[in-house]
CSV table of C-alpha atoms in Angstrom, one decimal:
chain,number,residue,atom,x,y,z
A,1,MET,CA,10.3,3.4,-188.4
A,2,ILE,CA,7.2,2.0,-190.1
A,3,PRO,CA,7.5,2.4,-193.9
A,4,GLU,CA,5.5,5.3,-195.3
A,5,THR,CA,3.3,3.0,-197.4
A,6,ILE,CA,2.2,1.0,-194.3
A,7,GLN,CA,1.9,4.2,-192.2
A,8,LYS,CA,-0.4,5.8,-194.7
A,9,PHE,CA,-2.5,2.6,-195.0
A,10,ILE,CA,-2.9,2.5,-191.2
A,11,GLU,CA,-3.9,6.1,-191.1
A,12,VAL,CA,-6.6,5.6,-193.7
A,13,PHE,CA,-7.9,2.3,-192.5
A,14,SER,CA,-8.0,3.3,-188.8
A,15,LYS,CA,-10.8,5.7,-189.6
A,16,LEU,CA,-13.1,2.9,-191.0
A,17,PRO,CA,-16.0,1.6,-189.0
A,18,SER,CA,-15.0,-1.2,-186.6
A,19,ILE,CA,-11.3,-0.9,-187.6
A,20,GLY,CA,-9.1,0.7,-185.0
A,21,PRO,CA,-5.4,1.4,-185.2
A,22,ARG,CA,-4.6,-2.1,-183.9
A,23,LEU,CA,-6.5,-3.9,-186.6
A,24,ALA,CA,-5.3,-1.5,-189.2
A,25,THR,CA,-1.7,-2.1,-188.2
A,26,ARG,CA,-2.3,-5.8,-188.3
A,27,LEU,CA,-3.8,-5.6,-191.8
A,28,GLY,CA,-1.1,-3.3,-193.0
A,29,PHE,CA,1.7,-5.7,-192.1
A,30,TYR,CA,-0.4,-8.6,-193.5
A,31,PHE,CA,-0.9,-6.8,-196.8
A,32,ALA,CA,2.9,-6.0,-196.9
A,33,SER,CA,3.6,-9.7,-196.6
A,34,LEU,CA,1.4,-10.7,-199.5
A,35,ASP,CA,2.6,-11.7,-203.0
A,36,LYS,CA,1.7,-9.7,-206.1
A,37,ASN,CA,-1.3,-11.9,-207.1
A,38,SER,CA,-3.0,-11.6,-203.7
A,39,LEU,CA,-2.3,-7.9,-203.6
A,40,SER,CA,-3.8,-7.3,-207.0
A,41,GLU,CA,-6.9,-9.3,-206.0
A,42,ILE,CA,-7.3,-7.0,-203.1
A,43,GLU,CA,-6.7,-3.9,-205.2
A,44,LYS,CA,-9.3,-5.0,-207.7
A,45,ALA,CA,-11.8,-5.7,-204.9
A,46,VAL,CA,-11.4,-2.2,-203.5
A,47,GLY,CA,-11.2,-0.6,-207.0
A,48,GLY,CA,-14.6,-1.8,-208.0
A,49,PHE,CA,-16.6,0.6,-205.8
A,50,LYS,CA,-16.2,3.5,-208.1
A,51,PHE,CA,-18.3,1.6,-210.6
A,52,LEU,CA,-21.2,1.2,-208.2
A,53,ASN,CA,-24.2,3.4,-208.1
A,54,ARG,CA,-27.7,3.4,-206.9
A,55,CYS,CA,-30.9,1.9,-208.3
A,56,GLU,CA,-33.1,4.6,-209.5
A,57,ARG,CA,-36.2,3.0,-207.9
A,58,CYS,CA,-35.2,1.9,-204.5
A,59,PHE,CA,-31.7,3.6,-204.1
A,60,PHE,CA,-30.1,0.3,-203.1
A,61,PHE,CA,-26.6,-0.2,-204.6
A,62,LYS,CA,-26.3,-1.8,-208.1
A,63,ASP,CA,-23.6,-2.5,-210.5
A,64,LYS,CA,-23.1,0.3,-213.1
A,65,ASN,CA,-23.9,-1.9,-216.1
A,66,LYS,CA,-27.4,-2.6,-214.8
A,67,LYS,CA,-30.4,-0.1,-214.8
A,68,TYR,CA,-32.1,-1.3,-211.6
A,69,CYS,CA,-31.0,-3.4,-208.7
A,70,ALA,CA,-31.5,-7.1,-208.4
A,71,ILE,CA,-34.6,-6.8,-206.2
A,72,CYS,CA,-36.4,-4.2,-208.3
A,73,THR,CA,-35.9,-6.3,-211.4
A,74,ASP,CA,-36.9,-9.7,-209.9
A,75,PRO,CA,-40.3,-10.6,-211.4
A,76,ARG,CA,-41.1,-12.9,-208.4
A,77,ARG,CA,-41.2,-9.9,-206.0
A,78,ASP,CA,-44.3,-8.0,-205.2
A,79,ALA,CA,-44.3,-4.3,-206.2
A,80,GLN,CA,-47.4,-3.8,-204.1
A,81,ALA,CA,-45.6,-4.1,-200.8
A,82,ILE,CA,-42.8,-1.6,-200.1
A,83,ALA,CA,-40.6,-1.6,-197.0
A,84,ILE,CA,-39.0,1.8,-196.2
A,85,VAL,CA,-35.7,1.2,-194.4
A,86,GLU,CA,-32.9,3.5,-193.3
A,87,LYS,CA,-29.7,1.6,-194.4
A,88,GLU,CA,-28.7,-0.9,-197.0
A,89,THR,CA,-27.7,-3.2,-194.3
A,90,ASP,CA,-31.2,-3.0,-192.8
A,91,LEU,CA,-32.4,-4.3,-196.1
A,92,LEU,CA,-30.0,-7.2,-195.9
A,93,SER,CA,-31.2,-8.0,-192.4
A,94,LEU,CA,-34.8,-8.1,-193.5
A,95,GLU,CA,-33.9,-10.3,-196.5
A,96,ARG,CA,-32.2,-12.7,-194.1
A,97,ALA,CA,-35.6,-13.0,-192.3
A,98,LYS,CA,-36.9,-14.4,-195.6
A,99,ASN,CA,-40.6,-13.6,-195.2
A,100,PHE,CA,-40.8,-10.2,-196.9
A,101,LYS,CA,-41.1,-10.5,-200.7
A,102,GLY,CA,-41.8,-7.0,-201.7
A,103,HIS,CA,-39.8,-4.0,-202.8
A,104,TYR,CA,-37.8,-1.5,-200.8
A,105,LEU,CA,-37.0,2.2,-200.4
A,106,ILE,CA,-33.6,3.0,-198.9
A,107,LEU,CA,-34.3,6.3,-197.0
A,108,GLY,CA,-30.8,7.0,-195.6
A,109,GLU,CA,-29.9,7.1,-191.9
A,110,LEU,CA,-32.2,9.3,-189.9
A,111,ALA,CA,-30.6,12.4,-188.3
A,112,GLU,CA,-31.1,12.6,-184.6
A,113,ARG,CA,-33.7,15.3,-185.1
A,114,GLY,CA,-36.9,13.5,-186.1
A,115,THR,CA,-37.1,15.4,-189.4
A,116,LEU,CA,-36.3,14.4,-193.0
A,117,GLU,CA,-33.3,15.7,-194.9
A,118,THR,CA,-33.5,16.9,-198.5
A,119,THR,CA,-32.3,13.7,-200.0
A,120,GLN,CA,-34.7,11.7,-197.9
A,121,LYS,CA,-37.6,14.0,-199.1
A,122,LEU,CA,-36.5,13.5,-202.7
A,123,ARG,CA,-36.5,9.7,-202.3
A,124,LEU,CA,-39.9,9.7,-200.8
A,125,GLN,CA,-41.2,11.9,-203.6
A,126,ASN,CA,-39.7,9.4,-206.1
A,127,LEU,CA,-41.7,6.6,-204.4
A,128,LYS,CA,-44.8,8.7,-204.6
A,129,ASP,CA,-44.3,9.4,-208.3
A,130,LYS,CA,-43.7,5.6,-208.9
A,131,ILE,CA,-46.9,4.7,-207.1
A,132,LYS,CA,-48.9,7.3,-209.0
A,133,LYS,CA,-47.5,6.5,-212.5
A,134,GLU,CA,-46.7,2.8,-212.4
A,135,LEU,CA,-48.9,1.3,-209.7
A,136,ASN,CA,-52.2,2.9,-210.4
A,137,GLY,CA,-51.9,5.4,-207.6
A,138,LYS,CA,-52.2,2.9,-204.7
A,139,VAL,CA,-50.2,0.0,-203.3
A,140,LYS,CA,-51.4,-2.7,-200.9
A,141,GLU,CA,-48.9,-2.0,-198.1
A,142,ILE,CA,-46.1,0.3,-197.0
A,143,ILE,CA,-44.0,-1.0,-194.1
A,144,ILE,CA,-42.1,1.8,-192.3
A,145,ALA,CA,-39.1,-0.2,-191.1
A,146,VAL,CA,-37.0,2.6,-189.6
A,147,ASN,CA,-35.4,2.0,-186.3
A,148,PRO,CA,-37.8,1.9,-183.4
A,149,ASN,CA,-36.6,5.0,-181.4
A,150,THR,CA,-37.9,8.5,-180.8
A,151,PHE,CA,-36.5,9.9,-184.1
A,152,GLY,CA,-37.8,6.8,-186.0
A,153,ASP,CA,-41.2,7.3,-184.4
A,154,LEU,CA,-41.3,11.0,-185.4
A,155,VAL,CA,-40.3,10.3,-189.0
A,156,ALA,CA,-42.7,7.3,-189.2
A,157,GLY,CA,-45.5,9.8,-188.3
A,158,ILE,CA,-44.4,12.1,-191.2
A,159,ILE,CA,-44.3,9.3,-193.7
A,160,LYS,CA,-47.6,7.9,-192.6
A,161,GLY,CA,-49.2,11.3,-193.3
A,162,GLU,CA,-47.7,11.7,-196.7
A,163,PHE,CA,-48.6,8.3,-198.0
A,164,LYS,CA,-52.0,7.9,-196.4
A,165,ASP,CA,-53.8,8.1,-199.8
A,166,LEU,CA,-51.2,6.0,-201.7
A,167,SER,CA,-51.4,2.8,-199.7
A,168,GLU,CA,-54.2,0.6,-198.4
A,169,LYS,CA,-52.2,-0.2,-195.2
A,170,ILE,CA,-49.3,1.6,-193.6
A,171,THR,CA,-47.6,-0.5,-191.0
A,172,ARG,CA,-44.5,-0.6,-188.8
A,173,LEU,CA,-42.4,-3.6,-187.6
A,174,GLY,CA,-43.7,-5.2,-184.4
A,175,ARG,CA,-42.2,-4.2,-181.1
A,176,GLY,CA,-41.7,-6.3,-178.0
A,177,ILE,CA,-39.3,-8.7,-176.3
A,178,PRO,CA,-36.8,-10.2,-178.9
A,179,THR,CA,-37.3,-13.9,-179.4
A,180,GLY,CA,-34.9,-15.7,-177.1
A,181,GLY,CA,-34.8,-12.6,-174.9
A,182,GLU,CA,-35.7,-12.5,-171.2
A,183,ILE,CA,-38.4,-10.5,-169.6
A,184,GLU,CA,-36.2,-9.9,-166.6
A,185,PHE,CA,-33.6,-8.0,-168.6
A,186,ALA,CA,-36.0,-6.1,-170.9
A,187,ASP,CA,-36.0,-2.3,-170.4
A,188,GLU,CA,-39.2,-0.5,-169.4
A,189,GLU,CA,-39.9,1.0,-172.8
A,190,THR,CA,-39.6,-2.4,-174.5
A,191,LEU,CA,-41.9,-4.0,-171.8
A,192,ARG,CA,-44.4,-1.2,-172.2
A,193,GLN,CA,-44.5,-1.7,-176.0
A,194,ALA,CA,-44.7,-5.5,-175.5
A,195,LEU,CA,-47.7,-5.1,-173.2
A,196,GLU,CA,-49.5,-2.5,-175.5
A,197,ARG,CA,-48.9,-4.6,-178.5
A,198,ARG,CA,-49.6,-8.0,-176.9
A,199,LEU,CA,-50.8,-10.7,-179.3
B,1,MET,CA,-29.2,-9.5,-204.4
B,2,ILE,CA,-26.0,-7.9,-203.3
B,3,PRO,CA,-24.3,-6.2,-206.2
B,4,GLU,CA,-21.4,-8.2,-207.7
B,5,THR,CA,-18.8,-5.5,-206.8
B,6,ILE,CA,-19.7,-5.7,-203.1
B,7,GLN,CA,-20.1,-9.5,-203.1
B,8,LYS,CA,-16.6,-9.9,-204.6
B,9,PHE,CA,-15.2,-7.4,-202.0
B,10,ILE,CA,-16.8,-9.4,-199.1
B,11,GLU,CA,-15.4,-12.6,-200.5
B,12,VAL,CA,-11.9,-11.2,-200.6
B,13,PHE,CA,-11.9,-9.3,-197.3
B,14,SER,CA,-13.6,-12.2,-195.4
B,15,LYS,CA,-10.4,-14.1,-195.8
B,16,LEU,CA,-8.2,-11.5,-194.1
B,17,PRO,CA,-7.0,-12.0,-190.5
B,18,SER,CA,-9.5,-10.7,-187.9
B,19,ILE,CA,-12.1,-9.8,-190.6
B,20,GLY,CA,-15.0,-12.2,-190.8
B,21,PRO,CA,-17.9,-12.1,-193.3
B,22,ARG,CA,-19.8,-9.8,-190.9
B,23,LEU,CA,-17.2,-7.0,-190.8
B,24,ALA,CA,-16.4,-7.5,-194.5
B,25,THR,CA,-20.1,-6.9,-195.3
B,26,ARG,CA,-20.2,-3.8,-193.1
B,27,LEU,CA,-17.0,-2.5,-194.8
B,28,GLY,CA,-18.3,-3.3,-198.3
B,29,PHE,CA,-21.5,-1.3,-197.7
B,30,TYR,CA,-19.5,1.5,-196.1
B,31,PHE,CA,-17.2,1.7,-199.1
B,32,ALA,CA,-20.2,1.6,-201.4
B,33,SER,CA,-21.6,4.7,-199.7
B,34,LEU,CA,-18.3,6.8,-200.0
B,35,ASP,CA,-17.8,9.6,-202.4
B,36,LYS,CA,-15.1,9.4,-205.2
B,37,ASN,CA,-12.5,11.3,-203.1
B,38,SER,CA,-12.6,9.0,-200.1
B,39,LEU,CA,-12.7,6.0,-202.4
B,40,SER,CA,-9.6,7.1,-204.2
B,41,GLU,CA,-7.8,7.7,-200.9
B,42,ILE,CA,-8.6,4.1,-199.9
B,43,GLU,CA,-7.5,2.7,-203.3
B,44,LYS,CA,-4.2,4.6,-203.1
B,45,ALA,CA,-3.6,3.3,-199.5
B,46,VAL,CA,-4.1,-0.3,-200.7
B,47,GLY,CA,-2.3,0.3,-204.0
B,48,GLY,CA,1.0,1.3,-202.3
B,49,PHE,CA,1.9,-2.2,-201.1
B,50,LYS,CA,3.2,-3.3,-204.5
B,51,PHE,CA,5.9,-0.7,-204.1
B,52,LEU,CA,7.1,-2.2,-200.7
B,53,ASN,CA,9.9,-4.6,-200.4
B,54,ARG,CA,12.3,-5.8,-197.7
B,55,CYS,CA,15.4,-4.4,-196.2
B,56,GLU,CA,18.4,-6.3,-197.4
B,57,ARG,CA,19.9,-6.4,-193.9
B,58,CYS,CA,17.1,-7.2,-191.5
B,59,PHE,CA,14.3,-8.1,-193.9
B,60,PHE,CA,11.9,-5.6,-192.3
B,61,PHE,CA,9.7,-3.8,-194.8
B,62,LYS,CA,11.0,-0.7,-196.4
B,63,ASP,CA,9.7,1.7,-199.1
B,64,LYS,CA,11.1,0.8,-202.6
B,65,ASN,CA,13.0,4.2,-203.0
B,66,LYS,CA,15.2,3.4,-200.0
B,67,LYS,CA,18.0,0.9,-199.8
B,68,TYR,CA,17.7,-0.2,-196.2
B,69,CYS,CA,15.0,0.2,-193.6
B,70,ALA,CA,14.7,3.1,-191.2
B,71,ILE,CA,16.2,1.1,-188.3
B,72,CYS,CA,19.2,-0.2,-190.2
B,73,THR,CA,20.1,3.3,-191.4
B,74,ASP,CA,19.6,5.0,-188.0
B,75,PRO,CA,23.1,6.0,-186.8
B,76,ARG,CA,21.9,6.2,-183.2
B,77,ARG,CA,21.2,2.5,-183.2
B,78,ASP,CA,23.7,-0.1,-182.0
B,79,ALA,CA,24.7,-2.6,-184.6
B,80,GLN,CA,26.4,-4.7,-181.9
B,81,ALA,CA,23.1,-5.9,-180.5
B,82,ILE,CA,20.8,-7.9,-182.7
B,83,ALA,CA,17.4,-9.1,-181.8
B,84,ILE,CA,16.1,-12.0,-183.9
B,85,VAL,CA,12.3,-11.9,-184.1
B,86,GLU,CA,9.7,-13.9,-186.0
B,87,LYS,CA,7.3,-11.3,-187.3
B,88,GLU,CA,7.4,-7.6,-188.2
B,89,THR,CA,4.8,-7.0,-185.6
B,90,ASP,CA,7.0,-8.5,-183.0
B,91,LEU,CA,9.6,-5.9,-183.9
B,92,LEU,CA,7.0,-3.2,-183.5
B,93,SER,CA,6.1,-4.6,-180.0
B,94,LEU,CA,9.7,-4.6,-178.9
B,95,GLU,CA,10.1,-1.0,-180.2
B,96,ARG,CA,7.1,0.0,-178.1
B,97,ALA,CA,9.0,-1.2,-175.0
B,98,LYS,CA,11.5,1.5,-175.9
B,99,ASN,CA,14.6,-0.1,-174.1
B,100,PHE,CA,16.2,-2.0,-177.0
B,101,LYS,CA,18.3,0.2,-179.3
B,102,GLY,CA,20.0,-2.4,-181.4
B,103,HIS,CA,19.3,-3.9,-184.8
B,104,TYR,CA,16.9,-6.7,-185.8
B,105,LEU,CA,16.6,-9.8,-188.0
B,106,ILE,CA,13.1,-10.8,-189.1
B,107,LEU,CA,13.2,-14.5,-189.3
B,108,GLY,CA,9.7,-15.2,-190.4
B,109,GLU,CA,7.0,-17.1,-188.4
B,110,LEU,CA,8.3,-20.5,-187.2
B,111,ALA,CA,6.6,-23.6,-188.5
B,112,GLU,CA,5.2,-25.9,-185.8
B,113,ARG,CA,8.0,-28.3,-186.3
B,114,GLY,CA,10.9,-26.8,-184.5
B,115,THR,CA,13.1,-26.7,-187.6
B,116,LEU,CA,14.1,-23.8,-189.9
B,117,GLU,CA,12.8,-23.3,-193.4
B,118,THR,CA,14.9,-22.5,-196.4
B,119,THR,CA,14.2,-18.7,-196.3
B,120,GLN,CA,14.9,-18.6,-192.6
B,121,LYS,CA,18.2,-20.4,-193.1
B,122,LEU,CA,19.2,-17.9,-195.8
B,123,ARG,CA,18.3,-15.0,-193.5
B,124,LEU,CA,20.5,-16.3,-190.7
B,125,GLN,CA,23.3,-16.9,-193.2
B,126,ASN,CA,22.9,-13.3,-194.3
B,127,LEU,CA,23.3,-12.2,-190.7
B,128,LYS,CA,26.4,-14.4,-190.3
B,129,ASP,CA,28.0,-12.9,-193.4
B,130,LYS,CA,27.2,-9.4,-192.1
B,131,ILE,CA,28.8,-10.0,-188.8
B,132,LYS,CA,31.9,-11.6,-190.4
B,133,LYS,CA,32.3,-8.9,-193.1
B,134,GLU,CA,31.1,-5.7,-191.5
B,135,LEU,CA,31.3,-6.2,-187.7
B,136,ASN,CA,34.8,-7.8,-187.3
B,137,GLY,CA,33.4,-11.3,-186.9
B,138,LYS,CA,31.8,-10.8,-183.6
B,139,VAL,CA,28.9,-8.8,-182.0
B,140,LYS,CA,28.2,-8.1,-178.4
B,141,GLU,CA,24.8,-9.7,-178.1
B,142,ILE,CA,22.3,-11.6,-180.0
B,143,ILE,CA,18.8,-11.7,-178.4
B,144,ILE,CA,16.8,-14.7,-179.7
B,145,ALA,CA,13.3,-13.1,-179.3
B,146,VAL,CA,11.2,-15.9,-180.9
B,147,ASN,CA,8.0,-16.8,-179.1
B,148,PRO,CA,8.5,-18.8,-175.9
B,149,ASN,CA,6.9,-22.1,-176.8
B,150,THR,CA,8.2,-25.6,-177.7
B,151,PHE,CA,9.0,-24.7,-181.3
B,152,GLY,CA,10.6,-21.5,-180.3
B,153,ASP,CA,12.8,-23.3,-177.8
B,154,LEU,CA,14.0,-25.8,-180.4
B,155,VAL,CA,14.8,-23.1,-183.0
B,156,ALA,CA,16.5,-21.0,-180.3
B,157,GLY,CA,18.8,-24.0,-179.6
B,158,ILE,CA,19.7,-24.3,-183.3
B,159,ILE,CA,20.4,-20.5,-183.6
B,160,LYS,CA,22.5,-20.6,-180.4
B,161,GLY,CA,24.7,-23.3,-181.8
B,162,GLU,CA,25.2,-21.6,-185.1
B,163,PHE,CA,26.1,-18.2,-183.7
B,164,LYS,CA,28.2,-19.3,-180.7
B,165,ASP,CA,31.4,-18.0,-182.2
B,166,LEU,CA,29.8,-14.8,-183.7
B,167,SER,CA,28.5,-13.2,-180.5
B,168,GLU,CA,29.8,-12.6,-177.0
B,169,LYS,CA,26.4,-13.2,-175.5
B,170,ILE,CA,23.4,-15.1,-176.8
B,171,THR,CA,20.3,-14.4,-174.7
B,172,ARG,CA,16.5,-15.0,-174.8
B,173,LEU,CA,13.7,-12.8,-173.4
B,174,GLY,CA,12.9,-13.4,-169.7
B,175,ARG,CA,10.1,-15.6,-168.8
B,176,GLY,CA,7.7,-15.5,-165.9
B,177,ILE,CA,4.6,-13.9,-164.7
B,178,PRO,CA,3.5,-11.0,-166.9
B,179,THR,CA,3.6,-7.6,-165.0
B,180,GLY,CA,0.2,-7.0,-163.7
B,181,GLY,CA,-0.7,-10.7,-164.0
B,182,GLU,CA,-1.8,-12.8,-161.1
B,183,ILE,CA,0.0,-15.9,-159.7
B,184,GLU,CA,-3.4,-17.5,-159.0
B,185,PHE,CA,-4.2,-17.6,-162.8
B,186,ALA,CA,-0.7,-18.4,-164.2
B,187,ASP,CA,-0.4,-21.8,-165.9
B,188,GLU,CA,2.0,-24.4,-164.5
B,189,GLU,CA,4.7,-24.0,-167.2
B,190,THR,CA,4.8,-20.2,-166.7
B,191,LEU,CA,5.1,-20.7,-162.9
B,192,ARG,CA,7.8,-23.3,-163.3
B,193,GLN,CA,9.8,-20.9,-165.5
B,194,ALA,CA,9.1,-18.0,-163.1
B,195,LEU,CA,10.5,-20.1,-160.2
B,196,GLU,CA,13.6,-21.3,-162.2
B,197,ARG,CA,14.4,-17.8,-163.4
B,198,ARG,CA,13.6,-16.0,-160.2
B,199,LEU,CA,15.4,-12.7,-159.7
């Protein structure tokens, strides 16, 4: 009873993260009700992604007509501090915190194994080469900003070993009670870390 | 810092119903990470809407290569019972209830004024013409299934007047406590209606 076009849309969009069949249906009928101009705006917005690719330095997304991403080409940013993150959205979150002014490396989401995948190894190798060739073989700080869980800890250990001669400091993000959080509701592991790393 | 393509996408998708900037950003970065095949599937799903238009009888959406919608052309459905609904998604909800087997008229969402807009008047005129020309001037029942609020009540009154000679019965959906609901939490107006329309 639902027209094929809308049905197909619902099928495709239901599979997207945070969009279930309910929201996909709602969107489908909303799109169906739009005029040609609004539709073409949406089509253009979706059609742009095929022209995106990744920065050759940090592997963040960049528009195809640019060689590096906006962060790697910003002269105000410090190439001597490099934060290694899993996802592009982790980079965005750190940027929102506004107190890191260095460069990044997007590693890709960690598998639940605690080891590195081939692409991840290649990206780390790329960073090593960059430090050796363009940054006199040593940077001031590498911040391993992968998620603080068992797999993150294992991978952080591996990265620490590989970069020990290429950076003066290798750090991880602080761990403890989130600001605004309550001690009463913190889980044991968080409290243990908060006690161990007390200020 | 976010590439233009993703930025533009976030801007356009943030304005869609139930999609705020947060979900639009998440989707944007998700799309950016997809391979060419998945992207082209999504582009196709979105690109189909320009080929949709409306059924000339009930104004529900239909694929362009068909003359009427799936409901209007289904011989098992009863043309003698017509439900007038505001939105396409209201039609879907009634279909899910599975006990109405008639035809529909999509009226379009009611303005918060209690009067009909020009398109809505034209659609009702279209229904009148259909009843006069194709259904011997009278149908068995018209169900005015607009939302049960002040504006819906006003518009239902108008429609009732206009169709009084064209249908044996003109009804509205029952009102009262929703099944599974609790009397304790029902608002006064709902309880008043539930008492007045007690079974």
